[in-house]
Every structure is written in C-alpha cells, then in structure tokens.
PDB file of C-alpha atoms in Angstrom:
ATOM      1  CA  UNK J1112      16.546   3.080  14.341  1.00 93.00           C
ATOM      2  CA  UNK J1113      16.330   4.866  11.288  1.00 97.00           C
ATOM      3  CA  UNK J1114      13.014   4.186   9.406  1.00 98.00           C
ATOM      4  CA  UNK J1115      12.714   4.958   5.919  1.00 98.00           C
ATOM      5  CA  UNK J1116       9.228   4.953   4.519  1.00 98.00           C
ATOM      6  CA  UNK J1117       8.976   4.069   0.892  1.00 98.00           C
ATOM      7  CA  UNK J1118       6.410   4.980  -1.583  1.00 98.00           C
ATOM      8  CA  UNK J1119       6.604   3.150  -4.507  1.00 97.00           C
ATOM      9  CA  UNK J1120       4.964   4.931  -7.863  1.00 97.00           C
ATOM     10  CA  UNK J1121       4.979   4.922 -11.403  1.00 95.00           C
ATOM     11  CA  UNK J1122       3.160   5.917 -14.422  1.00 96.00           C
ATOM     12  CA  UNK J1123       2.559   3.033 -16.616  1.00 92.00           C
ATOM     13  CA  UNK J1124      -0.084   1.224 -14.330  1.00 86.00           C
ATOM     14  CA  UNK J1125      -1.644  -1.467 -17.138  1.00 83.00           C
ATOM     15  CA  UNK J1126      -5.082  -0.883 -15.670  1.00 88.00           C
ATOM     16  CA  UNK J1127      -5.256   2.635 -15.088  1.00 93.00           C
ATOM     17  CA  UNK J1128      -2.256   4.469 -16.613  1.00 91.00           C
ATOM     18  CA  UNK J1129      -1.183   7.816 -15.075  1.00 95.00           C
ATOM     19  CA  UNK J1130      -3.355   7.184 -11.848  1.00 96.00           C
ATOM     20  CA  UNK J1131      -0.733   9.079  -9.377  1.00 97.00           C
ATOM     21  CA  UNK J1132      -1.021  11.877 -11.332  1.00 97.00           C
ATOM     22  CA  UNK J1133      -5.269  12.306 -11.705  1.00 97.00           C
ATOM     23  CA  UNK J1134      -6.311  15.309 -10.081  1.00 98.00           C
ATOM     24  CA  UNK J1135      -7.994  15.169  -6.483  1.00 98.00           C
ATOM     25  CA  UNK J1136      -8.990  18.752  -5.371  1.00 98.00           C
ATOM     26  CA  UNK J1137      -6.769  20.314  -7.582  1.00 96.00           C
ATOM     27  CA  UNK J1138      -3.726  18.272  -6.578  1.00 97.00           C
ATOM     28  CA  UNK J1139      -2.131  15.026  -8.083  1.00 98.00           C
ATOM     29  CA  UNK J1140      -3.379  11.945  -6.314  1.00 98.00           C
ATOM     30  CA  UNK J1141       0.149  11.336  -5.178  1.00 98.00           C
ATOM     31  CA  UNK J1142       0.151  14.822  -3.406  1.00 98.00           C
ATOM     32  CA  UNK J1143      -3.018  13.964  -1.351  1.00 98.00           C
ATOM     33  CA  UNK J1144      -1.359  10.288  -0.279  1.00 97.00           C
ATOM     34  CA  UNK J1145       1.911  11.786   0.558  1.00 98.00           C
ATOM     35  CA  UNK J1146       0.110  14.560   3.182  1.00 97.00           C
ATOM     36  CA  UNK J1147      -1.360  11.513   4.589  1.00 98.00           C
ATOM     37  CA  UNK J1148       1.833   9.292   4.783  1.00 98.00           C
ATOM     38  CA  UNK J1149       3.751  12.761   6.476  1.00 97.00           C
ATOM     39  CA  UNK J1150       1.106  12.838   9.036  1.00 97.00           C
ATOM     40  CA  UNK J1151       1.921   9.626  10.283  1.00 98.00           C
ATOM     41  CA  UNK J1152       4.117  10.521  13.414  1.00 97.00           C
ATOM     42  CA  UNK J1153       6.750   7.440  13.110  1.00 97.00           C
ATOM     43  CA  UNK J1154       7.057   7.523   9.345  1.00 96.00           C
ATOM     44  CA  UNK J1155      10.712   8.697   9.419  1.00 97.00           C
ATOM     45  CA  UNK J1156      12.246   9.222   6.362  1.00 98.00           C
ATOM     46  CA  UNK J1157       9.728   9.548   3.213  1.00 98.00           C
ATOM     47  CA  UNK J1158      11.062   8.553  -0.374  1.00 98.00           C
ATOM     48  CA  UNK J1159       8.948   8.301  -3.334  1.00 98.00           C
ATOM     49  CA  UNK J1160      10.444   5.406  -5.190  1.00 98.00           C
ATOM     50  CA  UNK J1161      10.015   5.194  -8.919  1.00 98.00           C
ATOM     51  CA  UNK J1162      11.880   3.828 -12.208  1.00 98.00           C
ATOM     52  CA  UNK J1163      14.101   4.897 -14.361  1.00 98.00           C
ATOM     53  CA  UNK J1164      11.790   4.855 -17.325  1.00 97.00           C
ATOM     54  CA  UNK J1165      11.329   8.092 -18.950  1.00 97.00           C
ATOM     55  CA  UNK J1166       7.520   8.087 -18.372  1.00 96.00           C
ATOM     56  CA  UNK J1167       8.369   8.445 -14.557  1.00 97.00           C
ATOM     57  CA  UNK J1168      10.221  11.582 -15.275  1.00 98.00           C
ATOM     58  CA  UNK J1169       6.523  13.351 -14.644  1.00 97.00           C
ATOM     59  CA  UNK J1170       7.047  12.101 -10.675  1.00 98.00           C
ATOM     60  CA  UNK J1171      10.480  13.279 -10.047  1.00 98.00           C
ATOM     61  CA  UNK J1172       9.619  16.317 -11.671  1.00 98.00           C
ATOM     62  CA  UNK J1173       6.446  16.639  -9.224  1.00 98.00           C
ATOM     63  CA  UNK J1174       8.840  15.479  -6.451  1.00 98.00           C
ATOM     64  CA  UNK J1175      11.596  18.106  -6.818  1.00 98.00           C
ATOM     65  CA  UNK J1176       8.871  21.078  -7.119  1.00 97.00           C
ATOM     66  CA  UNK J1177       7.220  19.823  -4.144  1.00 97.00           C
ATOM     67  CA  UNK J1178      10.313  19.023  -2.133  1.00 98.00           C
ATOM     68  CA  UNK J1179       9.706  15.290  -1.972  1.00 98.00           C
ATOM     69  CA  UNK J1180      12.775  13.003  -1.635  1.00 98.00           C
ATOM     70  CA  UNK J1181      12.862  10.380  -4.294  1.00 98.00           C
ATOM     71  CA  UNK J1182      14.687   7.546  -5.779  1.00 98.00           C
ATOM     72  CA  UNK J1183      14.892   5.782  -9.062  1.00 98.00           C
ATOM     73  CA  UNK J1184      15.526   2.301  -9.659  1.00 98.00           C
ATOM     74  CA  UNK J1185      14.126  -0.702 -11.787  1.00 97.00           C
ATOM     75  CA  UNK J1186      10.799  -0.748 -13.171  1.00 95.00           C
ATOM     76  CA  UNK J1187       9.554  -4.173 -12.452  1.00 95.00           C
ATOM     77  CA  UNK J1188      11.782  -5.668  -9.714  1.00 97.00           C
ATOM     78  CA  UNK J1189      10.225  -3.799  -6.974  1.00 97.00           C
ATOM     79  CA  UNK J1190      12.514  -5.882  -4.594  1.00 98.00           C
ATOM     80  CA  UNK J1191      15.577  -4.499  -6.300  1.00 98.00           C
ATOM     81  CA  UNK J1192      14.216  -0.874  -6.113  1.00 98.00           C
ATOM     82  CA  UNK J1193      13.726  -1.167  -2.375  1.00 98.00           C
ATOM     83  CA  UNK J1194      16.956  -2.448  -1.599  1.00 98.00           C
ATOM     84  CA  UNK J1195      18.879  -0.374  -3.507  1.00 98.00           C
ATOM     85  CA  UNK J1196      17.144   2.648  -1.821  1.00 98.00           C
ATOM     86  CA  UNK J1197      17.633   1.109   1.807  1.00 98.00           C
ATOM     87  CA  UNK J1198      21.216   0.810   1.050  1.00 98.00           C
ATOM     88  CA  UNK J1199      21.594   4.274  -0.359  1.00 98.00           C
ATOM     89  CA  UNK J1200      19.715   5.684   2.540  1.00 98.00           C
ATOM     90  CA  UNK J1201      21.426   3.593   5.296  1.00 98.00           C
ATOM     91  CA  UNK J1202      18.036   2.186   6.241  1.00 98.00           C
ATOM     92  CA  UNK J1203      17.658   0.214   9.554  1.00 98.00           C
ATOM     93  CA  UNK J1204      13.773  -0.507   8.896  1.00 98.00           C
ATOM     94  CA  UNK J1205      12.083  -0.260   5.447  1.00 98.00           C
ATOM     95  CA  UNK J1206       8.122   0.878   5.509  1.00 98.00           C
ATOM     96  CA  UNK J1207       6.700  -0.261   2.144  1.00 98.00           C
ATOM     97  CA  UNK J1208       3.538   1.662   1.194  1.00 98.00           C
ATOM     98  CA  UNK J1209       2.108   1.666  -2.148  1.00 96.00           C
ATOM     99  CA  UNK J1210       1.015   4.843  -3.879  1.00 95.00           C
ATOM    100  CA  UNK J1211      -2.488   3.362  -4.590  1.00 94.00           C
ATOM    101  CA  UNK J1212      -3.466   4.116  -1.278  1.00 97.00           C
ATOM    102  CA  UNK J1213      -4.549   7.955  -1.271  1.00 97.00           C
ATOM    103  CA  UNK J1214      -7.039   7.226   1.677  1.00 98.00           C
ATOM    104  CA  UNK J1215      -4.471   5.473   3.895  1.00 98.00           C
ATOM    105  CA  UNK J1216      -5.364   6.638   7.676  1.00 98.00           C
ATOM    106  CA  UNK J1217      -1.840   8.003   9.491  1.00 98.00           C
ATOM    107  CA  UNK J1218      -2.918   6.312  12.576  1.00 98.00           C
ATOM    108  CA  UNK J1219      -2.890   3.055  10.860  1.00 98.00           C
ATOM    109  CA  UNK J1220       0.576   3.601   9.358  1.00 98.00           C
ATOM    110  CA  UNK J1221       1.481   4.415  13.212  1.00 98.00           C
ATOM    111  CA  UNK J1222       0.157   0.889  14.752  1.00 98.00           C
ATOM    112  CA  UNK J1223       2.082  -0.988  12.123  1.00 98.00           C
ATOM    113  CA  UNK J1224       5.490   0.868  12.584  1.00 98.00           C
ATOM    114  CA  UNK J1225       4.949   0.725  16.467  1.00 98.00           C
ATOM    115  CA  UNK J1226       4.535  -2.723  16.876  1.00 98.00           C
ATOM    116  CA  UNK J1227       7.800  -3.319  14.496  1.00 98.00           C
ATOM    117  CA  UNK J1228       9.949  -0.943  16.727  1.00 96.00           C
ATOM    118  CA  UNK J1229       8.416  -1.759  20.039  1.00 95.00           C
ATOM    119  CA  UNK J1230       8.570  -5.379  19.738  1.00 92.00           C
ATOM    120  CA  UNK J1231      12.310  -5.590  18.881  1.00 85.00           C
ATOM    121  CA  UNK J1232      12.241  -9.534  17.675  1.00 94.00           C
ATOM    122  CA  UNK J1233      10.208  -9.217  14.545  1.00 98.00           C
ATOM    123  CA  UNK J1234      11.581  -9.246  10.966  1.00 98.00           C
ATOM    124  CA  UNK J1235       8.727  -8.103   9.240  1.00 98.00           C
ATOM    125  CA  UNK J1236       5.322  -6.770  10.378  1.00 98.00           C
ATOM    126  CA  UNK J1237       2.325  -5.472   8.030  1.00 98.00           C
ATOM    127  CA  UNK J1238      -1.473  -5.558   8.456  1.00 97.00           C
ATOM    128  CA  UNK J1239      -2.091  -7.621   5.334  1.00 95.00           C
ATOM    129  CA  UNK J1240      -1.472 -11.244   6.824  1.00 93.00           C
ATOM    130  CA  UNK J1241      -4.587 -11.490   7.208  1.00 92.00           C
ATOM    131  CA  UNK J1242      -5.880  -8.180   6.174  1.00 94.00           C
ATOM    132  CA  UNK J1243      -8.663  -6.873   8.536  1.00 96.00           C
ATOM    133  CA  UNK J1244      -8.815  -2.861   7.474  1.00 97.00           C
ATOM    134  CA  UNK J1245     -10.653  -1.752   4.221  1.00 97.00           C
ATOM    135  CA  UNK J1246      -8.638  -2.496   0.981  1.00 96.00           C
ATOM    136  CA  UNK J1247      -6.193   0.835   0.605  1.00 97.00           C
ATOM    137  CA  UNK J1248      -4.705   0.701   4.055  1.00 98.00           C
ATOM    138  CA  UNK J1249      -1.490  -1.228   3.579  1.00 97.00           C
ATOM    139  CA  UNK J1250       1.625  -1.000   5.606  1.00 98.00           C
ATOM    140  CA  UNK J1251       4.522  -3.430   5.646  1.00 98.00           C
ATOM    141  CA  UNK J1252       7.627  -2.867   7.474  1.00 98.00           C
ATOM    142  CA  UNK J1253      10.722  -5.096   7.289  1.00 98.00           C
ATOM    143  CA  UNK J1254      14.589  -4.720   8.689  1.00 98.00           C
ATOM    144  CA  UNK J1255      17.501  -4.198   6.547  1.00 98.00           C
ATOM    145  CA  UNK J1256      18.515  -7.666   7.102  1.00 98.00           C
ATOM    146  CA  UNK J1257      15.061  -9.371   6.183  1.00 98.00           C
ATOM    147  CA  UNK J1258      15.050  -7.159   3.300  1.00 98.00           C
ATOM    148  CA  UNK J1259      18.733  -7.865   1.875  1.00 98.00           C
ATOM    149  CA  UNK J1260      18.041 -11.839   2.653  1.00 98.00           C
ATOM    150  CA  UNK J1261      14.780 -11.631   0.059  1.00 98.00           C
ATOM    151  CA  UNK J1262      16.809  -9.571  -2.489  1.00 98.00           C
ATOM    152  CA  UNK J1263      19.218 -12.400  -2.505  1.00 98.00           C
ATOM    153  CA  UNK J1264      17.298 -15.482  -2.561  1.00 98.00           C
ATOM    154  CA  UNK J1265      14.102 -14.382  -4.065  1.00 97.00           C
ATOM    155  CA  UNK J1266      13.914 -15.431  -7.829  1.00 96.00           C
ATOM    156  CA  UNK J1267      10.375 -15.876  -8.900  1.00 94.00           C
ATOM    157  CA  UNK J1268       8.714 -13.028 -11.078  1.00 94.00           C
ATOM    158  CA  UNK J1269       6.059 -12.445  -8.380  1.00 93.00           C
ATOM    159  CA  UNK J1270       8.404 -12.329  -5.504  1.00 94.00           C
ATOM    160  CA  UNK J1271      10.613  -9.708  -7.237  1.00 96.00           C
ATOM    161  CA  UNK J1272       7.543  -7.421  -8.575  1.00 94.00           C
ATOM    162  CA  UNK J1273       5.532  -7.136  -5.229  1.00 94.00           C
ATOM    163  CA  UNK J1274       8.889  -7.025  -2.896  1.00 96.00           C
ATOM    164  CA  UNK J1275       7.755  -8.974  -0.045  1.00 97.00           C
ATOM    165  CA  UNK J1276       6.047 -12.301  -0.658  1.00 96.00           C
ATOM    166  CA  UNK J1277       9.654 -14.138  -0.120  1.00 97.00           C
ATOM    167  CA  UNK J1278       9.388 -12.796   3.600  1.00 97.00           C
ATOM    168  CA  UNK J1279       5.733 -13.924   4.432  1.00 94.00           C
ATOM    169  CA  UNK J1280       5.710 -17.077   2.410  1.00 94.00           C
ATOM    170  CA  UNK J1281       8.779 -18.183   4.380  1.00 95.00           C
ATOM    171  CA  UNK J1282       7.805 -17.828   8.350  1.00 95.00           C
ATOM    172  CA  UNK J1283      10.268 -20.835   8.956  1.00 96.00           C
ATOM    173  CA  UNK J1284      13.172 -17.742   8.070  1.00 97.00           C
ATOM    174  CA  UNK J1285      11.683 -14.658   9.539  1.00 98.00           C
ATOM    175  CA  UNK J1286       9.662 -13.501  12.448  1.00 98.00           C
ATOM    176  CA  UNK J1287       6.575 -12.151  11.476  1.00 97.00           C
ATOM    177  CA  UNK J1288       4.119 -10.073  12.736  1.00 97.00           C
ATOM    178  CA  UNK J1289       0.394  -8.795  12.017  1.00 97.00           C
ATOM    179  CA  UNK J1290      -1.750  -6.001  13.013  1.00 98.00           C
ATOM    180  CA  UNK J1291      -5.182  -6.538  12.954  1.00 97.00           C
ATOM    181  CA  UNK J1292      -8.193  -4.144  13.183  1.00 97.00           C
ATOM    182  CA  UNK J1293      -9.073  -3.703  17.018  1.00 96.00           C
ATOM    183  CA  UNK J1294     -12.626  -3.596  16.088  1.00 97.00           C
ATOM    184  CA  UNK J1295     -12.708  -7.016  15.210  1.00 96.00           C
ATOM    185  CA  UNK J1296     -14.195  -6.279  12.244  1.00 96.00           C
ATOM    186  CA  UNK J1297     -12.741  -7.593   8.219  1.00 94.00           C
ATOM    187  CA  UNK J1298     -13.550  -4.884   5.798  1.00 95.00           C
ATOM    188  CA  UNK J1299     -10.721  -6.027   3.667  1.00 93.00           C
ATOM    189  CA  UNK J1300     -13.075  -7.799   0.763  1.00 91.00           C
ATOM    190  CA  UNK J1301     -16.282  -5.447   1.397  1.00 94.00           C
ATOM    191  CA  UNK J1302     -14.421  -1.970   1.572  1.00 96.00           C
ATOM    192  CA  UNK J1303     -12.301  -0.944  -1.412  1.00 96.00           C
ATOM    193  CA  UNK J1304     -10.280   2.130  -0.785  1.00 97.00           C
ATOM    194  CA  UNK J1305      -7.323   1.669  -3.252  1.00 96.00           C
ATOM    195  CA  UNK J1306      -6.955   2.774  -6.730  1.00 96.00           C
ATOM    196  CA  UNK J1307      -6.897   0.649  -9.851  1.00 94.00           C
ATOM    197  CA  UNK J1308      -9.920   1.250 -11.763  1.00 95.00           C
ATOM    198  CA  UNK J1309     -11.638   4.440 -13.118  1.00 96.00           C
ATOM    199  CA  UNK J1310     -14.608   3.794 -10.710  1.00 97.00           C
ATOM    200  CA  UNK J1311     -11.695   3.570  -7.940  1.00 97.00           C
ATOM    201  CA  UNK J1312     -10.927   7.069  -8.984  1.00 98.00           C
ATOM    202  CA  UNK J1313     -14.685   8.537  -8.819  1.00 98.00           C
ATOM    203  CA  UNK J1314     -15.137   7.055  -5.366  1.00 98.00           C
ATOM    204  CA  UNK J1315     -11.719   8.330  -4.008  1.00 98.00           C
ATOM    205  CA  UNK J1316     -12.596  11.951  -5.628  1.00 98.00           C
ATOM    206  CA  UNK J1317     -15.821  12.400  -3.924  1.00 98.00           C
ATOM    207  CA  UNK J1318     -14.585  11.018  -0.611  1.00 98.00           C
ATOM    208  CA  UNK J1319     -11.978  14.091  -0.489  1.00 98.00           C
ATOM    209  CA  UNK J1320     -14.781  16.395  -1.845  1.00 98.00           C
ATOM    210  CA  UNK J1321     -17.037  15.691   1.022  1.00 98.00           C
ATOM    211  CA  UNK J1322     -14.453  15.478   3.963  1.00 98.00           C
ATOM    212  CA  UNK J1323     -11.027  17.344   2.958  1.00 98.00           C
ATOM    213  CA  UNK J1324     -12.650  21.023   3.372  1.00 97.00           C
ATOM    214  CA  UNK J1325     -13.522  19.958   7.078  1.00 96.00           C
ATOM    215  CA  UNK J1326     -10.628  17.908   7.725  1.00 96.00           C
ATOM    216  CA  UNK J1327      -7.372  17.567   5.776  1.00 94.00           C
ATOM    217  CA  UNK J1328      -6.229  13.851   7.668  1.00 91.00           C
ATOM    218  CA  UNK J1329      -9.684  12.607   7.889  1.00 97.00           C
ATOM    219  CA  UNK J1330      -9.378   9.014   9.183  1.00 97.00           C
ATOM    220  CA  UNK J1331     -10.774   5.443   8.904  1.00 97.00           C
ATOM    221  CA  UNK J1332     -13.770   6.433  10.767  1.00 98.00           C
ATOM    222  CA  UNK J1333     -14.735   9.523   9.451  1.00 98.00           C
ATOM    223  CA  UNK J1334     -14.835   7.680   5.833  1.00 98.00           C
ATOM    224  CA  UNK J1335     -16.959   4.918   7.092  1.00 98.00           C
ATOM    225  CA  UNK J1336     -19.370   7.715   9.002  1.00 98.00           C
ATOM    226  CA  UNK J1337     -19.328   9.306   5.297  1.00 98.00           C
ATOM    227  CA  UNK J1338     -20.289   5.968   3.631  1.00 98.00           C
ATOM    228  CA  UNK J1339     -23.227   5.338   6.113  1.00 97.00           C
ATOM    229  CA  UNK J1340     -24.764   8.562   5.783  1.00 98.00           C
ATOM    230  CA  UNK J1341     -24.412   8.406   1.470  1.00 98.00           C
ATOM    231  CA  UNK J1342     -24.214   4.747   0.776  1.00 97.00           C
ATOM    232  CA  UNK J1343     -24.209   5.783  -3.284  1.00 98.00           C
ATOM    233  CA  UNK J1344     -20.610   6.578  -2.886  1.00 98.00           C
ATOM    234  CA  UNK J1345     -19.942   2.881  -1.522  1.00 96.00           C
ATOM    235  CA  UNK J1346     -21.373   1.765  -4.289  1.00 96.00           C
ATOM    236  CA  UNK J1347     -19.232   3.415  -6.778  1.00 97.00           C
ATOM    237  CA  UNK J1348     -16.621   1.020  -7.128  1.00 96.00           C
ATOM    238  CA  UNK J1349     -18.568  -1.927  -5.554  1.00 94.00           C
ATOM    239  CA  UNK J1350     -17.827  -4.290  -8.426  1.00 92.00           C
ATOM    240  CA  UNK J1351     -14.257  -4.330  -7.910  1.00 90.00           C
ATOM    241  CA  UNK J1352     -14.413  -5.351  -4.221  1.00 85.00           C
ATOM    242  CA  UNK J1353     -11.997  -7.882  -2.914  1.00 75.00           C
ATOM    243  CA  UNK J1354      -9.784  -7.969  -6.211  1.00 73.00           C
ATOM    244  CA  UNK J1355      -6.131  -8.503  -4.967  1.00 74.00           C
ATOM    245  CA  UNK J1356      -3.195  -9.320  -7.077  1.00 73.00           C
ATOM    246  CA  UNK J1357      -2.963 -12.675  -5.171  1.00 71.00           C
ATOM    247  CA  UNK J1358      -5.766 -13.825  -7.372  1.00 72.00           C
ATOM    248  CA  UNK J1359      -3.322 -14.337 -10.256  1.00 75.00           C
ATOM    249  CA  UNK J1360      -1.308 -16.457  -7.582  1.00 76.00           C
ATOM    250  CA  UNK J1361      -3.530 -18.593  -5.961  1.00 74.00           C
ATOM    251  CA  UNK J1362      -1.865 -21.812  -6.503  1.00 77.00           C
ATOM    252  CA  UNK J1363       1.664 -20.324  -5.819  1.00 81.00           C
ATOM    253  CA  UNK J1364       1.208 -18.960  -2.425  1.00 80.00           C
ATOM    254  CA  UNK J1365       0.891 -21.104   0.611  1.00 82.00           C
ATOM    255  CA  UNK J1366       0.345 -18.405   3.425  1.00 76.00           C
ATOM    256  CA  UNK J1367      -2.797 -16.630   2.339  1.00 74.00           C
ATOM    257  CA  UNK J1368      -5.511 -18.974   3.485  1.00 75.00           C
ATOM    258  CA  UNK J1369      -7.638 -16.722   4.893  1.00 73.00           C
ATOM    259  CA  UNK J1370      -7.686 -14.603   1.680  1.00 68.00           C
ATOM    260  CA  UNK J1371      -8.383 -17.771  -0.387  1.00 65.00           C
ATOM    261  CA  UNK J1372     -11.372 -18.892   2.040  1.00 71.00           C
ATOM    262  CA  UNK J1373     -12.944 -14.995   1.857  1.00 68.00           C
ATOM    263  CA  UNK J1374     -12.123 -15.165  -2.242  1.00 58.00           C
ATOM    264  CA  UNK J1375     -13.640 -18.751  -2.241  1.00 60.00           C
ATOM    265  CA  UNK J1376     -16.696 -17.591  -0.174  1.00 58.00           C
ATOM    266  CA  UNK J1377     -17.200 -14.355  -2.560  1.00 57.00           C
ATOM    267  CA  UNK J1378     -17.074 -16.156  -5.626  1.00 57.00           C
ATOM    268  CA  UNK J1379     -20.014 -18.690  -4.190  1.00 53.00           C
ATOM    269  CA  UNK J1380     -22.024 -15.770  -3.442  1.00 47.00           C
TER     270      UNK J1380
END
C-alpha cells in the first residue's frame, strides 16, 4: 500500500496570518511540525500541500530549501487539492494532517495509520469522531476510492473546504473507524495544542522552549507532565479551549453529537 501523508498549509489564515512561518527556536513552525510527522514510522511519503496563490510562494520556497516534497492546488477547495495530489502521487491511502498541529505526537500518527492498514476493511479512520486526545493531534486516513467518491459527490462549501466531512457525515456509504485515547480520558476540549490565535502561538513556543533541547520528539505525556509542573503555561491559551470549526455548522452537521454535547456543556458552565 502506497501511503502519502499530506500536510496542508497556507499563509493567508484569517485568524493568525502567516502562522506556519512564525519562528519556533529559530525555525518556522512548519519546519518543527514536519520534523514530528517525519518521526512517525508509518507516514510514508510526506508532501506539503499548499495553494497556487502567490502568497504561498514562501511555503514552496521553504520546501525547496529544506528538501520537502510539495504540491500546489486550489486555495479554498481542500478536497480538490488533496484529490489532485493523490492522483499525482498515485496514492492508495492518503493521510490528512493540518499544519496547525505543531505539537502532534508521532506515536498517535502511527496508531491511526496502523488501524487503517491493519484492518483491511476501513475506508476512513481518524482520531476525531469522537475526539479524545488534546486538540492538535488530528490525524485522518482514507482510501483513494473514498477520497475520489467525496471529490465527485461533495457539493457543500464546508465539505470542499475541510476535505473529509462528506465521508464521516455519510457512514452508510463508508466503513469508518476511530482511534480513541487508550487512557479513557477525553482532553479534546480541555487541552488546546493547535494554533489559530496569538495565545496558541505563545503556548506552543513555551512548550518547545521547555522540552525540545532535552528531547526533540517529545510526546504527549512529556507535554502533560510539563503542564502539571508549570500550570501557568496551560493557562496561556485557555480562553480558546474547545473551539473547533464545527461551531459554524452545528445545525448542518449530523454526526458530531459527542462534540455538540461537550460544546453545550461548556456553554452552560
């Protein structure tokens, strides 16, 4: 099976523009994240997928200098960008990881990919439906056939922008699997390790400064231990806990009941 891991990235993020190029220990945030994705044993061919927008030239220039594969496609139709990339690379399985996960744990990437490969019957596996890991460990893997079906059938704007909703919103069409945190804990709305806001950047920068020098590929438990020792770091971006793109489509999405319940609970607190 030819597995291609796609990290989609762009410079024109609306909430925190140019976030992928913000410095983390003298390197772009994207570089730090790619180090972690490369450390996953099952990630296969790694490709940075950006757009044809000239604003994203900086991303392709970075890839050329650092020796990373890259692909350019549609700016907002991420489903088309992933599909065209999969065709070009003749992928059997496509792993989708957003570039706003610079603290992603390589072992979690391997767990999701392994479940897909070992099962031999899933069309799609993620750790998001329902999510249990701290936000920012997002991994999705799908067969080329599932991706192609979504590419042909998905019509709604959010289905095109976020690549996979057509798949996980239609479980009658696809065999869907999920990887939950083996601890039984759910930190998906209480720990935020993704980046959309300036406070997220400050949190991520502090984690790298605390952990990277002793262990480059520090993992989930290393971060949790750090936050127990220095809870002031966890507070940096706590105002944004539980914020997902789902919030803008709660009435339209039918298969995120776990998130809706957690969102409702947080709103009531």
